[in-house]
Coordinates of C-alpha atoms and ligand atoms in Angstrom, one line a residue:
M30 CA 41.9 -9.9 1.4
R31 CA 40.1 -9.3 -1.1
I32 CA 38.3 -12.2 -2.9
V33 CA 35.5 -13.4 -5.5
L34 CA 34.0 -16.7 -5.4
L35 CA 32.5 -17.7 -8.4
G36 CA 30.5 -21.0 -9.2
P37 CA 27.6 -22.3 -10.9
P38 CA 23.8 -22.8 -9.2
G39 CA 24.3 -25.6 -6.5
S40 CA 28.1 -25.6 -6.4
G41 CA 27.9 -24.5 -2.7
K42 CA 29.2 -21.3 -3.2
G43 CA 27.0 -19.6 -1.0
T44 CA 27.7 -21.6 1.8
Q45 CA 31.7 -21.7 1.0
A46 CA 31.7 -17.5 0.6
Q47 CA 30.1 -17.6 4.4
K48 CA 32.7 -20.3 5.9
L49 CA 35.0 -18.3 4.2
G50 CA 34.0 -14.8 5.6
R51 CA 33.8 -16.4 9.2
N52 CA 37.3 -18.1 9.0
L53 CA 39.0 -14.9 7.6
G54 CA 37.1 -12.4 10.0
L55 CA 36.0 -10.8 6.5
P56 CA 32.4 -9.7 5.4
H57 CA 30.5 -11.9 3.1
V58 CA 29.0 -9.7 0.5
G59 CA 26.3 -11.2 -1.3
M60 CA 24.7 -9.9 -3.9
G61 CA 21.3 -11.1 -3.3
D62 CA 21.4 -10.1 0.5
M63 CA 22.7 -6.8 -0.2
L64 CA 20.1 -6.2 -2.6
R65 CA 17.1 -7.5 -0.4
E66 CA 18.9 -5.3 2.2
A67 CA 18.4 -2.1 -0.1
L68 CA 14.7 -2.9 -0.4
K69 CA 14.1 -3.9 3.2
N70 CA 15.5 -0.9 4.3
R71 CA 13.7 1.7 1.3
T72 CA 17.2 3.3 0.9
S73 CA 17.2 5.7 -2.1
L74 CA 19.0 3.2 -4.4
G75 CA 16.6 0.3 -3.2
E76 CA 13.7 2.4 -4.1
R77 CA 15.5 2.8 -7.8
A78 CA 16.4 -1.1 -7.8
K79 CA 12.6 -2.1 -6.7
E80 CA 11.3 -0.3 -10.0
F81 CA 13.1 -2.5 -12.0
M82 CA 12.2 -5.4 -10.3
D83 CA 8.6 -4.8 -9.9
S84 CA 8.4 -4.4 -13.7
G85 CA 9.9 -7.6 -13.9
K86 CA 13.4 -6.4 -15.1
L87 CA 17.1 -6.8 -14.1
V88 CA 18.0 -4.4 -11.7
P89 CA 21.1 -2.7 -13.9
D90 CA 24.7 -2.6 -13.2
S91 CA 24.9 1.3 -12.8
I92 CA 22.3 0.8 -9.6
I93 CA 24.1 -2.5 -8.5
L94 CA 27.4 -0.9 -8.9
E95 CA 26.4 2.1 -6.7
L96 CA 25.1 -0.4 -3.8
L97 CA 28.4 -2.3 -3.9
G98 CA 30.5 0.9 -3.9
E99 CA 28.5 1.9 -0.5
R100 CA 29.2 -1.4 0.6
M101 CA 32.6 -1.8 0.3
K102 CA 33.3 1.9 2.2
G103 CA 33.3 0.0 5.4
T104 CA 34.9 -2.7 4.0
K105 CA 38.8 -1.6 4.2
E106 CA 40.5 -4.8 5.2
G107 CA 38.6 -6.5 2.3
F108 CA 35.7 -8.9 1.8
I109 CA 34.3 -12.0 0.2
L110 CA 32.3 -11.5 -3.1
D111 CA 29.6 -13.8 -4.2
G112 CA 27.1 -13.4 -6.8
F113 CA 28.8 -10.8 -8.3
P114 CA 30.4 -10.3 -11.0
R115 CA 28.5 -12.2 -13.6
T116 CA 29.4 -11.0 -16.9
L117 CA 32.6 -9.1 -18.0
E118 CA 31.3 -6.1 -18.1
Q119 CA 30.3 -6.1 -14.9
A120 CA 33.9 -7.3 -13.6
K121 CA 35.4 -4.6 -15.1
R122 CA 33.2 -2.1 -13.4
L123 CA 34.4 -3.6 -9.9
G124 CA 37.7 -3.4 -11.0
A125 CA 37.2 0.3 -11.7
L126 CA 35.4 0.9 -8.8
L127 CA 38.4 -1.0 -7.0
E128 CA 41.0 1.3 -8.5
K129 CA 39.6 4.2 -7.7
E130 CA 39.9 2.8 -3.9
R131 CA 43.5 1.8 -5.1
E132 CA 42.6 -1.7 -4.5
N133 CA 42.8 -4.7 -6.2
L134 CA 41.4 -8.1 -5.7
D135 CA 43.8 -11.1 -4.1
A136 CA 42.0 -14.0 -5.6
V137 CA 39.1 -15.4 -8.1
I138 CA 38.2 -18.8 -6.6
N139 CA 36.4 -20.4 -9.6
L140 CA 34.3 -23.4 -8.1
K141 CA 34.3 -26.4 -10.8
V142 CA 31.5 -28.9 -10.4
R143 CA 30.5 -31.6 -12.8
E144 CA 26.7 -31.2 -13.5
E145 CA 26.0 -34.7 -12.3
T146 CA 27.4 -33.9 -9.2
I147 CA 25.0 -30.8 -9.2
L148 CA 21.9 -32.7 -10.1
R149 CA 22.9 -35.4 -7.2
R150 CA 22.8 -32.7 -4.4
L151 CA 19.2 -32.3 -5.5
P152 CA 16.8 -34.1 -3.4
G153 CA 15.6 -32.2 -0.5
R154 CA 16.4 -28.9 -2.2
L155 CA 14.4 -26.2 -3.7
V156 CA 15.6 -23.7 -6.8
C157 CA 14.3 -20.2 -7.8
S158 CA 12.4 -20.4 -11.1
E159 CA 13.3 -16.7 -11.4
C160 CA 17.2 -16.7 -10.6
G161 CA 18.0 -20.2 -10.5
K162 CA 19.4 -20.0 -6.7
V163 CA 19.4 -23.1 -4.5
Y164 CA 17.8 -23.9 -1.2
Q165 CA 17.8 -26.5 1.0
R166 CA 14.4 -27.3 2.3
A167 CA 15.6 -27.2 5.8
N168 CA 17.0 -24.0 5.9
L169 CA 13.9 -22.2 4.8
S170 CA 10.6 -21.9 6.8
S171 CA 8.5 -24.4 5.8
S172 CA 5.9 -21.6 4.9
T173 CA 8.4 -20.3 2.2
Q174 CA 7.1 -20.4 -1.3
R175 CA 8.8 -17.5 -2.7
C176 CA 12.6 -17.7 -3.6
P177 CA 13.9 -14.8 -0.5
S178 CA 16.3 -13.4 -2.9
C179 CA 14.2 -12.3 -6.0
G180 CA 10.5 -13.1 -4.7
A181 CA 9.8 -15.4 -7.5
P182 CA 8.1 -18.9 -6.9
L183 CA 10.6 -21.7 -5.8
L184 CA 10.0 -25.2 -7.2
S185 CA 10.6 -28.4 -5.3
R186 CA 9.4 -31.2 -8.0
T187 CA 12.4 -33.1 -8.5
D188 CA 11.9 -32.8 -12.7
D189 CA 11.3 -29.4 -12.5
V190 CA 14.2 -28.6 -10.3
S191 CA 16.7 -30.5 -12.6
D192 CA 15.4 -28.8 -15.5
T193 CA 15.3 -25.3 -14.5
L194 CA 18.9 -25.8 -13.0
K195 CA 20.2 -27.7 -16.2
K196 CA 19.3 -24.3 -18.1
R197 CA 20.5 -22.1 -15.3
I198 CA 23.9 -23.9 -15.6
E199 CA 23.9 -23.1 -19.1
I200 CA 23.6 -19.4 -18.7
Y201 CA 26.2 -19.5 -16.2
L202 CA 28.6 -21.1 -18.3
E203 CA 27.8 -18.8 -21.2
H204 CA 28.2 -15.4 -19.5
T205 CA 31.0 -16.8 -17.2
H206 CA 33.3 -18.0 -19.7
P207 CA 34.7 -14.7 -20.8
L208 CA 34.7 -13.2 -16.9
I209 CA 36.7 -16.4 -16.2
D210 CA 39.4 -16.0 -19.1
Y211 CA 39.5 -12.3 -17.9
Y212 CA 40.6 -13.1 -14.2
K213 CA 42.8 -16.0 -15.8
K214 CA 45.2 -13.2 -18.3
K215 CA 45.1 -10.9 -14.4
G216 CA 46.4 -14.3 -13.0
I217 CA 44.3 -14.0 -9.9
L218 CA 42.1 -17.1 -10.8
Q219 CA 42.4 -20.4 -8.9
D220 CA 40.3 -23.3 -9.8
V221 CA 39.0 -25.4 -6.8
S222 CA 36.9 -28.6 -7.3
G223 CA 33.9 -28.2 -5.6
E224 CA 33.2 -32.0 -5.6
G225 CA 32.7 -33.9 -2.1
N226 CA 31.6 -32.1 1.0
P227 CA 31.6 -28.7 1.9
Q228 CA 34.7 -29.5 4.6
E229 CA 36.3 -31.1 2.0
V230 CA 36.1 -27.9 -0.8
F231 CA 36.7 -25.5 1.9
D232 CA 39.8 -26.8 3.0
R233 CA 41.1 -27.0 -0.6
I234 CA 39.7 -23.3 -0.6
V235 CA 42.1 -22.3 2.7
K236 CA 45.1 -24.2 1.3
I237 CA 45.2 -22.0 -2.0
L238 CA 45.0 -19.2 -0.6
N239 CA 47.6 -19.2 2.1
Ligands
ZN236 ZN1 15.2 -15.7 -7.2

């Protein structure tokens, strides 16, 4: 099965992707993790990505797609993709990449969460000032002050966190709207409520996939 998980920052998307990967025996391919790994291992793609990151630029799609292509070579049985695609352009390029391998996506899970719910989940969370990734304080070592995914400072004061998150959610919705339409037209989009506890959300996803 080839599954894409979509959801705004704070929707619990990463947690669900991990759970789903374990449950279905499929690799969880997180874009942030993949990039971090490439940087750590100093692969040639990682080095190229680093140049952009060091100069404060976004890593271009072409590099991300190459990374993804490499990663997917070992995933004939399928994958859970989390953090990619983020734009319509990326979705089309992912489609082309899969088509080349005569593969296609089975489902795109769109986690829907109300903004109030995301903000209510905030106490004890840290949010990245740059990429908007949300972390549980308990899951990071106490000395961590920077985003493990992109290296930017983490915000912990509730008002900073909520301002940053509100902005991130807005940007997210703006960018993913065309993406969601695109997958809807392909007939593979599945809206799933992200309200409730992680197990409840997980049960909903599994029910839809069965
Ligand atoms: Zn970050």
